[in-house]
Short mmCIF file of C-alpha atoms in Angstrom, two decimals:
data_model
loop_
_atom_site.label_atom_id
_atom_site.label_comp_id
_atom_site.label_asym_id
_atom_site.label_seq_id
_atom_site.Cartn_x
_atom_site.Cartn_y
_atom_site.Cartn_z
CA MET A 13 40.26 46.40 31.05
CA SER A 14 43.80 46.87 32.34
CA GLU A 15 46.76 47.57 30.08
CA LEU A 16 48.14 44.11 30.95
CA GLN A 17 44.90 42.41 29.86
CA LYS A 18 44.87 44.40 26.61
CA GLU A 19 48.39 43.28 25.85
CA GLN A 20 47.50 39.64 26.54
CA THR A 21 44.40 39.66 24.30
CA THR A 22 46.00 41.57 21.45
CA ALA A 23 47.64 39.30 18.87
CA PRO A 24 51.28 40.00 18.18
CA GLU A 25 51.82 42.20 15.18
CA GLY A 26 52.12 40.10 12.00
CA ALA A 27 50.71 36.92 13.59
CA SER A 28 47.55 37.09 11.47
CA ASP A 29 49.57 37.50 8.29
CA ALA A 30 51.81 34.58 9.24
CA SER A 31 48.78 32.38 9.93
CA THR A 32 47.24 33.25 6.55
CA THR A 33 50.53 32.56 4.79
CA SER A 34 50.85 29.22 6.58
CA ARG A 35 47.32 28.17 5.57
CA TRP A 36 47.98 29.18 1.95
CA GLN A 37 51.22 27.18 1.91
CA ARG A 38 49.42 24.09 3.21
CA LEU A 39 46.70 24.54 0.60
CA ARG A 40 49.26 24.90 -2.20
CA ARG A 41 50.80 21.59 -1.13
CA TYR A 42 47.47 19.86 -1.88
CA LEU A 43 46.75 21.78 -5.08
CA THR A 44 49.21 19.80 -7.18
CA LEU A 45 48.51 18.92 -10.78
CA SER A 46 48.18 15.22 -9.95
CA ASN A 47 45.72 15.92 -7.11
CA LEU A 48 43.63 18.21 -9.32
CA LEU A 49 43.57 15.59 -12.09
CA THR A 50 42.58 12.89 -9.60
CA ALA A 51 39.74 15.06 -8.29
CA ALA A 52 38.56 15.80 -11.83
CA ILE A 53 38.56 12.08 -12.71
CA LEU A 54 36.60 11.21 -9.57
CA ILE A 55 34.04 13.93 -10.27
CA TRP A 56 33.68 12.62 -13.83
CA ALA A 57 33.62 8.94 -12.88
CA ALA A 58 31.37 8.98 -9.81
CA PRO A 59 28.04 9.47 -11.67
CA ARG A 60 29.06 6.68 -14.07
CA LEU A 61 30.39 4.17 -11.55
CA LEU A 62 27.87 4.52 -8.73
CA PRO A 63 24.92 3.18 -10.80
CA HIS A 64 27.02 0.11 -11.66
CA LEU A 65 27.74 -0.50 -7.99
CA GLY A 66 24.06 0.07 -7.22
CA ALA A 67 23.04 -2.57 -9.77
CA VAL A 68 25.40 -5.08 -8.17
CA VAL A 69 24.10 -4.55 -4.62
CA GLY A 70 20.45 -3.87 -5.53
CA VAL A 71 20.16 -0.08 -5.25
CA GLU A 72 17.95 1.16 -8.07
CA SER A 73 19.05 4.01 -10.33
CA GLY A 74 17.47 5.85 -13.21
CA PRO A 75 14.23 7.75 -13.72
CA SER A 76 11.98 4.90 -12.44
CA THR A 77 9.55 5.55 -15.27
CA THR A 78 7.76 3.21 -17.66
CA PRO A 79 8.72 4.46 -21.13
CA PRO A 80 6.08 3.90 -23.84
CA TYR A 81 8.62 2.83 -26.47
CA ALA A 82 7.71 1.22 -29.78
CA PHE A 83 10.26 0.26 -32.43
CA VAL A 84 10.60 -2.24 -35.24
CA SER A 85 13.63 -4.53 -35.32
CA LEU A 86 15.94 -4.93 -38.31
CA GLU A 87 14.05 -8.18 -38.93
CA GLY A 88 10.66 -6.43 -38.94
CA GLU A 89 9.54 -7.60 -35.49
CA PRO A 90 7.78 -5.25 -33.05
CA LEU A 91 9.87 -4.13 -30.06
CA SER A 92 7.52 -2.25 -27.79
CA ALA A 93 6.56 -1.87 -24.17
CA GLU A 94 3.43 -3.85 -25.00
CA SER A 95 5.03 -6.67 -27.02
CA LEU A 96 7.74 -7.22 -24.38
CA ARG A 97 5.46 -6.96 -21.35
CA GLY A 98 6.19 -9.80 -18.92
CA LYS A 99 9.89 -9.95 -19.86
CA VAL A 100 12.92 -8.43 -18.17
CA VAL A 101 14.36 -6.18 -20.86
CA LEU A 102 17.82 -4.66 -21.19
CA VAL A 103 17.59 -1.72 -23.60
CA ASN A 104 21.07 -0.88 -24.87
CA PHE A 105 21.75 2.34 -26.80
CA TRP A 106 24.81 1.98 -29.00
CA ALA A 107 26.42 3.04 -32.30
CA THR A 108 28.68 1.37 -34.86
CA TRP A 109 31.31 4.11 -34.42
CA CYS A 110 31.39 3.67 -30.62
CA THR A 111 34.39 1.52 -29.59
CA PRO A 112 33.09 0.77 -26.05
CA CYS A 113 29.79 -0.31 -27.62
CA ARG A 114 31.64 -2.82 -29.81
CA VAL A 115 33.58 -4.09 -26.81
CA GLU A 116 30.46 -4.96 -24.81
CA MET A 117 28.43 -6.57 -27.63
CA PRO A 118 29.78 -10.12 -27.17
CA ALA A 119 29.03 -9.94 -23.43
CA LEU A 120 25.51 -8.68 -24.15
CA GLN A 121 25.01 -11.56 -26.58
CA ARG A 122 26.13 -14.08 -23.94
CA MET A 123 23.82 -12.49 -21.36
CA HIS A 124 20.92 -12.66 -23.81
CA ASP A 125 21.59 -16.33 -24.59
CA ARG A 126 22.08 -17.26 -20.92
CA HIS A 127 18.73 -15.87 -19.70
CA ALA A 128 16.46 -15.95 -22.78
CA ALA A 129 14.65 -19.08 -21.63
CA ASP A 130 13.80 -17.39 -18.32
CA GLY A 131 12.08 -14.40 -19.94
CA PHE A 132 14.98 -12.02 -20.55
CA VAL A 133 15.78 -10.12 -23.74
CA VAL A 134 18.42 -7.62 -24.81
CA VAL A 135 17.15 -4.94 -27.18
CA GLY A 136 19.84 -2.98 -29.00
CA LEU A 137 18.96 0.51 -30.23
CA ALA A 138 21.43 1.74 -32.84
CA VAL A 139 21.59 5.53 -32.97
CA ASP A 140 23.71 5.71 -36.13
CA ARG A 141 23.11 8.28 -38.83
CA ALA A 142 24.36 5.68 -41.29
CA SER A 143 21.87 3.65 -43.30
CA THR A 144 19.85 0.87 -41.76
CA GLN A 145 21.58 -1.52 -44.17
CA ALA A 146 24.96 -0.46 -42.76
CA VAL A 147 23.72 -1.23 -39.24
CA ARG A 148 22.32 -4.57 -40.43
CA ASP A 149 25.66 -5.52 -42.01
CA PHE A 150 27.56 -4.48 -38.89
CA VAL A 151 25.34 -6.64 -36.66
CA ARG A 152 25.49 -9.64 -39.00
CA GLU A 153 29.30 -9.52 -39.20
CA ARG A 154 29.50 -9.76 -35.41
CA GLY A 155 27.01 -12.58 -35.03
CA VAL A 156 24.58 -10.58 -32.91
CA THR A 157 21.23 -12.35 -32.67
CA TYR A 158 19.38 -10.31 -30.03
CA PRO A 159 16.90 -7.86 -31.58
CA ILE A 160 18.28 -4.58 -32.90
CA ALA A 161 16.38 -1.50 -34.07
CA HIS A 162 17.75 1.52 -35.91
CA VAL A 163 16.38 4.59 -34.09
CA GLY A 164 16.51 8.37 -34.03
CA SER A 165 16.98 10.90 -31.24
CA GLU A 166 13.32 10.61 -30.23
CA ALA A 167 14.13 7.16 -28.84
CA GLU A 168 16.61 8.68 -26.39
CA ALA A 169 13.99 11.18 -25.25
CA MET A 170 11.60 8.32 -24.43
CA PHE A 171 14.14 7.08 -21.88
CA GLY A 172 14.85 10.49 -20.38
CA GLY A 173 17.89 11.38 -22.48
CA LEU A 174 21.43 10.03 -22.61
CA ARG A 175 24.79 11.30 -21.37
CA GLY A 176 26.95 8.96 -23.41
CA TYR A 177 27.25 5.68 -25.28
CA PRO A 178 26.74 2.92 -24.56
CA THR A 179 23.90 3.47 -22.10
CA SER A 180 21.80 0.58 -20.83
CA PHE A 181 18.38 0.61 -19.15
CA LEU A 182 17.20 -2.46 -17.28
CA LEU A 183 13.40 -2.78 -17.21
CA ASP A 184 11.40 -5.11 -15.01
CA ARG A 185 8.57 -7.34 -16.23
CA GLY A 186 6.15 -4.44 -15.92
CA GLY A 187 8.27 -2.21 -18.17
CA LYS A 188 9.57 0.06 -15.41
CA ILE A 189 13.20 1.25 -15.52
CA ARG A 190 14.98 -0.17 -12.48
CA HIS A 191 18.62 0.50 -13.38
CA THR A 192 20.47 2.85 -15.72
CA VAL A 193 24.19 2.46 -16.38
CA ILE A 194 26.67 4.13 -18.71
CA GLY A 195 29.69 2.37 -20.16
CA PRO A 196 30.78 -0.96 -21.58
CA VAL A 197 30.74 -2.96 -18.33
CA ALA A 198 26.94 -3.09 -18.19
CA PRO A 199 26.74 -6.88 -18.72
CA LEU A 200 29.03 -7.45 -15.73
CA SER A 201 27.40 -5.04 -13.30
CA LEU A 202 23.83 -5.74 -14.42
CA GLU A 203 24.07 -9.54 -14.22
CA PRO A 204 23.07 -9.65 -10.51
CA ALA A 205 20.24 -7.19 -11.18
CA VAL A 206 18.94 -9.29 -14.08
CA ARG A 207 18.89 -12.38 -11.87
CA ARG A 208 17.00 -10.51 -9.14
CA LEU A 209 14.37 -9.21 -11.55
CA LEU A 210 13.90 -12.63 -13.12
CA ASP A 211 13.25 -14.06 -9.65
CA GLU A 212 10.63 -11.42 -8.75
#
């Protein structure tokens, strides 16, 4: 290789350092506090929001299992995979101390009333450490009439575990989980899914 060719292929002294500095400056422009917070919120929200969107458009989410649950309601009625076979069931894990759970209860009650005649039922599973009587009083004060059971942590394990409250599982008439959503907007996002399952 000639001296001229060597000179042409050799980068000017300091060019590499300048390029690295330029890339770092561009990166620092994007690494602002607001951008980092936005990214963190999106990372946190995506797993929670995507199942809601999936329920609206018909994309199933959740473990797709058929949990062998069996509870007794506050009124002494059986709430089990066997006793509810043939119904579309929305299992809602909640707690009296959970503000988002309180927010969604009226909407869950309306959903229950709207579709009960078509074979739909909401089942509330209270995970409180408080007494069953405290849960019963809480439910009565709010006029909730869909069945509620007071359960322990083993109930969560039956449904594959929970990442937060409220969490709702929508089961088809065969008892299989078709949708799992976290958060208080479950009645809104699951309404289309409930209608689809009732029509199956």
